[in-house]
């Protein structure tokens, strides 16, 4: 006999409750593991993983997203790809948390010795002190041997016209 079929009503309810908790725990575990190292990154590369992440997060936040990502970034080692992905993930999270943004753009382009990534938005000016606002981004960039800048842009009338975070990461992170 199958477990659960020969139990009384109270035991069946408890059994079903335990099964439901186990299913929820497995779903949470999958989500945590996926957030640690996205499987899309391993299987399809940086561009697909970034496009998927930005599309999903922007859709949920009601933000229009435009991306210009190379089809292949095979010249980046796995650590450099993960570094760029994590930085993009945190910068986008910061943009969404600030609110008031309607458009986000992410661009990755090859540069001598590595890749540059620019993430821009049309929101209110951000705090450009990255040591305070996004310390883990600064740390990741430093560990990769790259560089980062952040700027809040204003229009000619003194009104906010958005923000831009620019990151450069060498092909081989850490060097």
PDB file of C-alpha atoms in Angstrom:
ATOM      1  CA  UNK A   1       0.000   0.000   0.000  1.00  0.00           C
ATOM      2  CA  UNK A   2       1.164   3.545  -0.705  1.00  0.00           C
ATOM      3  CA  UNK A   3       1.986   5.851   2.177  1.00  0.00           C
ATOM      4  CA  UNK A   4      -0.953   8.075   2.931  1.00  0.00           C
ATOM      5  CA  UNK A   5      -3.613   5.737   1.558  1.00  0.00           C
ATOM      6  CA  UNK A   6      -3.965   3.665   4.738  1.00  0.00           C
ATOM      7  CA  UNK A   7      -3.963   6.590   7.201  1.00  0.00           C
ATOM      8  CA  UNK A   8      -6.887   8.036   9.107  1.00  0.00           C
ATOM      9  CA  UNK A   9      -8.121  11.521   8.168  1.00  0.00           C
ATOM     10  CA  UNK A  10      -6.015  13.416  10.743  1.00  0.00           C
ATOM     11  CA  UNK A  11      -2.850  11.523   9.839  1.00  0.00           C
ATOM     12  CA  UNK A  12      -3.531  12.029   6.130  1.00  0.00           C
ATOM     13  CA  UNK A  13      -3.840  15.789   6.681  1.00  0.00           C
ATOM     14  CA  UNK A  14      -0.553  15.819   8.611  1.00  0.00           C
ATOM     15  CA  UNK A  15       1.112  13.712   5.933  1.00  0.00           C
ATOM     16  CA  UNK A  16      -0.140  16.027   3.165  1.00  0.00           C
ATOM     17  CA  UNK A  17       1.079  19.025   5.159  1.00  0.00           C
ATOM     18  CA  UNK A  18       4.560  17.499   5.445  1.00  0.00           C
ATOM     19  CA  UNK A  19       4.597  16.723   1.707  1.00  0.00           C
ATOM     20  CA  UNK A  20       3.577  20.321   0.952  1.00  0.00           C
ATOM     21  CA  UNK A  21       6.351  21.676   3.220  1.00  0.00           C
ATOM     22  CA  UNK A  22       8.904  19.417   1.516  1.00  0.00           C
ATOM     23  CA  UNK A  23       7.784  20.632  -1.913  1.00  0.00           C
ATOM     24  CA  UNK A  24       8.090  24.255  -0.765  1.00  0.00           C
ATOM     25  CA  UNK A  25      11.550  23.542   0.672  1.00  0.00           C
ATOM     26  CA  UNK A  26      12.682  21.977  -2.617  1.00  0.00           C
ATOM     27  CA  UNK A  27      11.368  24.972  -4.568  1.00  0.00           C
ATOM     28  CA  UNK A  28      13.233  27.330  -2.243  1.00  0.00           C
ATOM     29  CA  UNK A  29      16.427  25.255  -2.551  1.00  0.00           C
ATOM     30  CA  UNK A  30      16.228  25.385  -6.347  1.00  0.00           C
ATOM     31  CA  UNK A  31      15.727  29.153  -6.242  1.00  0.00           C
ATOM     32  CA  UNK A  32      18.689  29.646  -3.882  1.00  0.00           C
ATOM     33  CA  UNK A  33      20.972  27.433  -5.981  1.00  0.00           C
ATOM     34  CA  UNK A  34      19.862  29.202  -9.168  1.00  0.00           C
ATOM     35  CA  UNK A  35      20.639  32.570  -7.579  1.00  0.00           C
ATOM     36  CA  UNK A  36      24.114  31.418  -6.529  1.00  0.00           C
ATOM     37  CA  UNK A  37      25.113  30.481 -10.052  1.00  0.00           C
ATOM     38  CA  UNK A  38      22.410  30.753 -12.685  1.00  0.00           C
ATOM     39  CA  UNK A  39      22.204  27.619 -14.825  1.00  0.00           C
ATOM     40  CA  UNK A  40      21.555  29.802 -17.891  1.00  0.00           C
ATOM     41  CA  UNK A  41      25.015  31.282 -17.382  1.00  0.00           C
ATOM     42  CA  UNK A  42      26.625  27.839 -17.442  1.00  0.00           C
ATOM     43  CA  UNK A  43      24.544  26.427 -20.272  1.00  0.00           C
ATOM     44  CA  UNK A  44      23.981  29.383 -22.591  1.00  0.00           C
ATOM     45  CA  UNK A  45      26.476  32.065 -21.582  1.00  0.00           C
ATOM     46  CA  UNK A  46      26.447  35.576 -20.229  1.00  0.00           C
ATOM     47  CA  UNK A  47      24.272  37.257 -22.860  1.00  0.00           C
ATOM     48  CA  UNK A  48      21.377  34.815 -22.522  1.00  0.00           C
ATOM     49  CA  UNK A  49      21.562  34.813 -18.707  1.00  0.00           C
ATOM     50  CA  UNK A  50      21.662  38.622 -18.530  1.00  0.00           C
ATOM     51  CA  UNK A  51      18.889  39.105 -21.076  1.00  0.00           C
ATOM     52  CA  UNK A  52      16.699  36.630 -19.199  1.00  0.00           C
ATOM     53  CA  UNK A  53      17.395  38.229 -15.811  1.00  0.00           C
ATOM     54  CA  UNK A  54      16.840  41.803 -17.015  1.00  0.00           C
ATOM     55  CA  UNK A  55      13.691  40.888 -18.955  1.00  0.00           C
ATOM     56  CA  UNK A  56      12.158  39.076 -15.973  1.00  0.00           C
ATOM     57  CA  UNK A  57      13.085  41.659 -13.329  1.00  0.00           C
ATOM     58  CA  UNK A  58      12.056  44.626 -15.490  1.00  0.00           C
ATOM     59  CA  UNK A  59       8.778  42.959 -16.427  1.00  0.00           C
ATOM     60  CA  UNK A  60       7.964  42.372 -12.746  1.00  0.00           C
ATOM     61  CA  UNK A  61       8.869  45.999 -11.912  1.00  0.00           C
ATOM     62  CA  UNK A  62       6.957  47.453 -14.880  1.00  0.00           C
ATOM     63  CA  UNK A  63      10.120  48.887 -16.443  1.00  0.00           C
ATOM     64  CA  UNK A  64      10.963  48.850 -20.148  1.00  0.00           C
ATOM     65  CA  UNK A  65      14.328  47.178 -20.763  1.00  0.00           C
ATOM     66  CA  UNK A  66      16.570  47.495 -23.795  1.00  0.00           C
ATOM     67  CA  UNK A  67      19.652  45.322 -24.047  1.00  0.00           C
ATOM     68  CA  UNK A  68      22.542  45.293 -26.464  1.00  0.00           C
ATOM     69  CA  UNK A  69      24.542  42.208 -25.659  1.00  0.00           C
ATOM     70  CA  UNK A  70      27.013  40.312 -27.832  1.00  0.00           C
ATOM     71  CA  UNK A  71      25.800  36.925 -28.955  1.00  0.00           C
ATOM     72  CA  UNK A  72      29.026  35.325 -27.791  1.00  0.00           C
ATOM     73  CA  UNK A  73      31.320  36.363 -24.961  1.00  0.00           C
ATOM     74  CA  UNK A  74      33.413  33.221 -25.089  1.00  0.00           C
ATOM     75  CA  UNK A  75      36.582  35.242 -24.553  1.00  0.00           C
ATOM     76  CA  UNK A  76      35.535  35.809 -20.935  1.00  0.00           C
ATOM     77  CA  UNK A  77      36.445  33.139 -18.431  1.00  0.00           C
ATOM     78  CA  UNK A  78      33.709  31.737 -16.175  1.00  0.00           C
ATOM     79  CA  UNK A  79      34.743  33.930 -13.229  1.00  0.00           C
ATOM     80  CA  UNK A  80      34.631  37.102 -15.331  1.00  0.00           C
ATOM     81  CA  UNK A  81      31.193  36.153 -16.682  1.00  0.00           C
ATOM     82  CA  UNK A  82      29.868  35.537 -13.175  1.00  0.00           C
ATOM     83  CA  UNK A  83      31.412  38.833 -12.022  1.00  0.00           C
ATOM     84  CA  UNK A  84      29.630  40.799 -14.760  1.00  0.00           C
ATOM     85  CA  UNK A  85      26.366  38.963 -14.114  1.00  0.00           C
ATOM     86  CA  UNK A  86      26.457  39.617 -10.355  1.00  0.00           C
ATOM     87  CA  UNK A  87      27.346  43.281 -10.851  1.00  0.00           C
ATOM     88  CA  UNK A  88      24.494  43.705 -13.337  1.00  0.00           C
ATOM     89  CA  UNK A  89      22.144  41.903 -10.974  1.00  0.00           C
ATOM     90  CA  UNK A  90      22.981  44.218  -8.086  1.00  0.00           C
ATOM     91  CA  UNK A  91      22.916  47.419 -10.151  1.00  0.00           C
ATOM     92  CA  UNK A  92      19.494  46.469 -11.549  1.00  0.00           C
ATOM     93  CA  UNK A  93      18.269  45.652  -8.038  1.00  0.00           C
ATOM     94  CA  UNK A  94      19.434  49.096  -6.910  1.00  0.00           C
ATOM     95  CA  UNK A  95      17.627  50.748  -9.850  1.00  0.00           C
ATOM     96  CA  UNK A  96      14.380  48.929  -9.063  1.00  0.00           C
ATOM     97  CA  UNK A  97      14.653  49.708  -5.345  1.00  0.00           C
ATOM     98  CA  UNK A  98      15.133  53.445  -6.038  1.00  0.00           C
ATOM     99  CA  UNK A  99      11.880  53.503  -7.996  1.00  0.00           C
ATOM    100  CA  UNK A 100      10.696  56.144 -10.413  1.00  0.00           C
ATOM    101  CA  UNK A 101      12.415  54.453 -13.342  1.00  0.00           C
ATOM    102  CA  UNK A 102      10.596  53.755 -16.595  1.00  0.00           C
ATOM    103  CA  UNK A 103      13.481  52.642 -18.836  1.00  0.00           C
ATOM    104  CA  UNK A 104      16.661  50.640 -18.273  1.00  0.00           C
ATOM    105  CA  UNK A 105      19.359  49.900 -20.810  1.00  0.00           C
ATOM    106  CA  UNK A 106      22.224  47.438 -20.542  1.00  0.00           C
ATOM    107  CA  UNK A 107      25.060  47.313 -23.059  1.00  0.00           C
ATOM    108  CA  UNK A 108      28.070  44.997 -23.086  1.00  0.00           C
ATOM    109  CA  UNK A 109      30.844  45.591 -25.607  1.00  0.00           C
ATOM    110  CA  UNK A 110      34.290  44.117 -26.141  1.00  0.00           C
ATOM    111  CA  UNK A 111      37.183  46.369 -25.225  1.00  0.00           C
ATOM    112  CA  UNK A 112      40.910  45.852 -25.351  1.00  0.00           C
ATOM    113  CA  UNK A 113      41.645  43.083 -22.867  1.00  0.00           C
ATOM    114  CA  UNK A 114      38.077  42.637 -21.625  1.00  0.00           C
ATOM    115  CA  UNK A 115      34.510  43.875 -21.760  1.00  0.00           C
ATOM    116  CA  UNK A 116      32.728  47.033 -20.709  1.00  0.00           C
ATOM    117  CA  UNK A 117      29.186  47.044 -19.405  1.00  0.00           C
ATOM    118  CA  UNK A 118      27.029  50.146 -19.169  1.00  0.00           C
ATOM    119  CA  UNK A 119      23.728  50.114 -17.301  1.00  0.00           C
ATOM    120  CA  UNK A 120      21.670  53.265 -17.573  1.00  0.00           C
ATOM    121  CA  UNK A 121      18.262  54.372 -16.382  1.00  0.00           C
ATOM    122  CA  UNK A 122      15.988  57.391 -16.628  1.00  0.00           C
ATOM    123  CA  UNK A 123      15.284  57.682 -12.905  1.00  0.00           C
ATOM    124  CA  UNK A 124      16.039  60.219 -10.246  1.00  0.00           C
ATOM    125  CA  UNK A 125      19.707  60.842  -9.462  1.00  0.00           C
ATOM    126  CA  UNK A 126      21.404  58.040  -7.588  1.00  0.00           C
ATOM    127  CA  UNK A 127      23.969  58.357  -4.842  1.00  0.00           C
ATOM    128  CA  UNK A 128      27.213  57.844  -6.771  1.00  0.00           C
ATOM    129  CA  UNK A 129      29.195  56.886  -3.653  1.00  0.00           C
ATOM    130  CA  UNK A 130      29.437  53.207  -4.592  1.00  0.00           C
ATOM    131  CA  UNK A 131      31.352  52.372  -1.414  1.00  0.00           C
ATOM    132  CA  UNK A 132      28.198  53.193   0.515  1.00  0.00           C
ATOM    133  CA  UNK A 133      25.426  52.334  -1.950  1.00  0.00           C
ATOM    134  CA  UNK A 134      26.759  49.148  -3.585  1.00  0.00           C
ATOM    135  CA  UNK A 135      29.846  48.015  -1.663  1.00  0.00           C
ATOM    136  CA  UNK A 136      29.750  44.463  -3.024  1.00  0.00           C
ATOM    137  CA  UNK A 137      29.807  45.824  -6.598  1.00  0.00           C
ATOM    138  CA  UNK A 138      32.931  47.843  -5.833  1.00  0.00           C
ATOM    139  CA  UNK A 139      34.452  44.778  -4.178  1.00  0.00           C
ATOM    140  CA  UNK A 140      33.686  42.486  -7.143  1.00  0.00           C
ATOM    141  CA  UNK A 141      35.143  44.984  -9.601  1.00  0.00           C
ATOM    142  CA  UNK A 142      38.296  45.402  -7.492  1.00  0.00           C
ATOM    143  CA  UNK A 143      38.752  41.625  -7.211  1.00  0.00           C
ATOM    144  CA  UNK A 144      38.401  41.255 -10.990  1.00  0.00           C
ATOM    145  CA  UNK A 145      41.079  43.864 -11.660  1.00  0.00           C
ATOM    146  CA  UNK A 146      38.472  46.018 -13.379  1.00  0.00           C
ATOM    147  CA  UNK A 147      37.160  49.515 -12.858  1.00  0.00           C
ATOM    148  CA  UNK A 148      33.779  51.141 -12.230  1.00  0.00           C
ATOM    149  CA  UNK A 149      32.258  54.600 -12.448  1.00  0.00           C
ATOM    150  CA  UNK A 150      28.808  55.866 -11.567  1.00  0.00           C
ATOM    151  CA  UNK A 151      27.249  59.106 -12.629  1.00  0.00           C
ATOM    152  CA  UNK A 152      23.934  60.824 -12.071  1.00  0.00           C
ATOM    153  CA  UNK A 153      23.076  62.796 -15.193  1.00  0.00           C
ATOM    154  CA  UNK A 154      21.043  65.986 -15.304  1.00  0.00           C
ATOM    155  CA  UNK A 155      19.336  67.636 -18.229  1.00  0.00           C
ATOM    156  CA  UNK A 156      20.092  71.238 -19.162  1.00  0.00           C
ATOM    157  CA  UNK A 157      17.166  72.428 -17.046  1.00  0.00           C
ATOM    158  CA  UNK A 158      18.601  70.853 -13.891  1.00  0.00           C
ATOM    159  CA  UNK A 159      16.081  68.024 -13.999  1.00  0.00           C
ATOM    160  CA  UNK A 160      17.172  64.422 -13.575  1.00  0.00           C
ATOM    161  CA  UNK A 161      17.767  62.598 -16.811  1.00  0.00           C
ATOM    162  CA  UNK A 162      19.003  59.343 -15.390  1.00  0.00           C
ATOM    163  CA  UNK A 163      22.023  57.475 -14.161  1.00  0.00           C
ATOM    164  CA  UNK A 164      24.799  55.428 -15.632  1.00  0.00           C
ATOM    165  CA  UNK A 165      27.050  52.764 -14.129  1.00  0.00           C
ATOM    166  CA  UNK A 166      30.013  51.755 -16.295  1.00  0.00           C
ATOM    167  CA  UNK A 167      32.088  48.686 -15.494  1.00  0.00           C
ATOM    168  CA  UNK A 168      35.148  47.242 -17.184  1.00  0.00           C
ATOM    169  CA  UNK A 169      36.153  43.651 -16.445  1.00  0.00           C
ATOM    170  CA  UNK A 170      39.236  41.952 -17.920  1.00  0.00           C
ATOM    171  CA  UNK A 171      38.744  38.756 -19.940  1.00  0.00           C
ATOM    172  CA  UNK A 172      40.230  36.797 -17.090  1.00  0.00           C
ATOM    173  CA  UNK A 173      38.804  38.107 -13.800  1.00  0.00           C
ATOM    174  CA  UNK A 174      41.464  38.852 -11.235  1.00  0.00           C
ATOM    175  CA  UNK A 175      44.019  39.909 -13.791  1.00  0.00           C
TER     176      UNK A 175
END
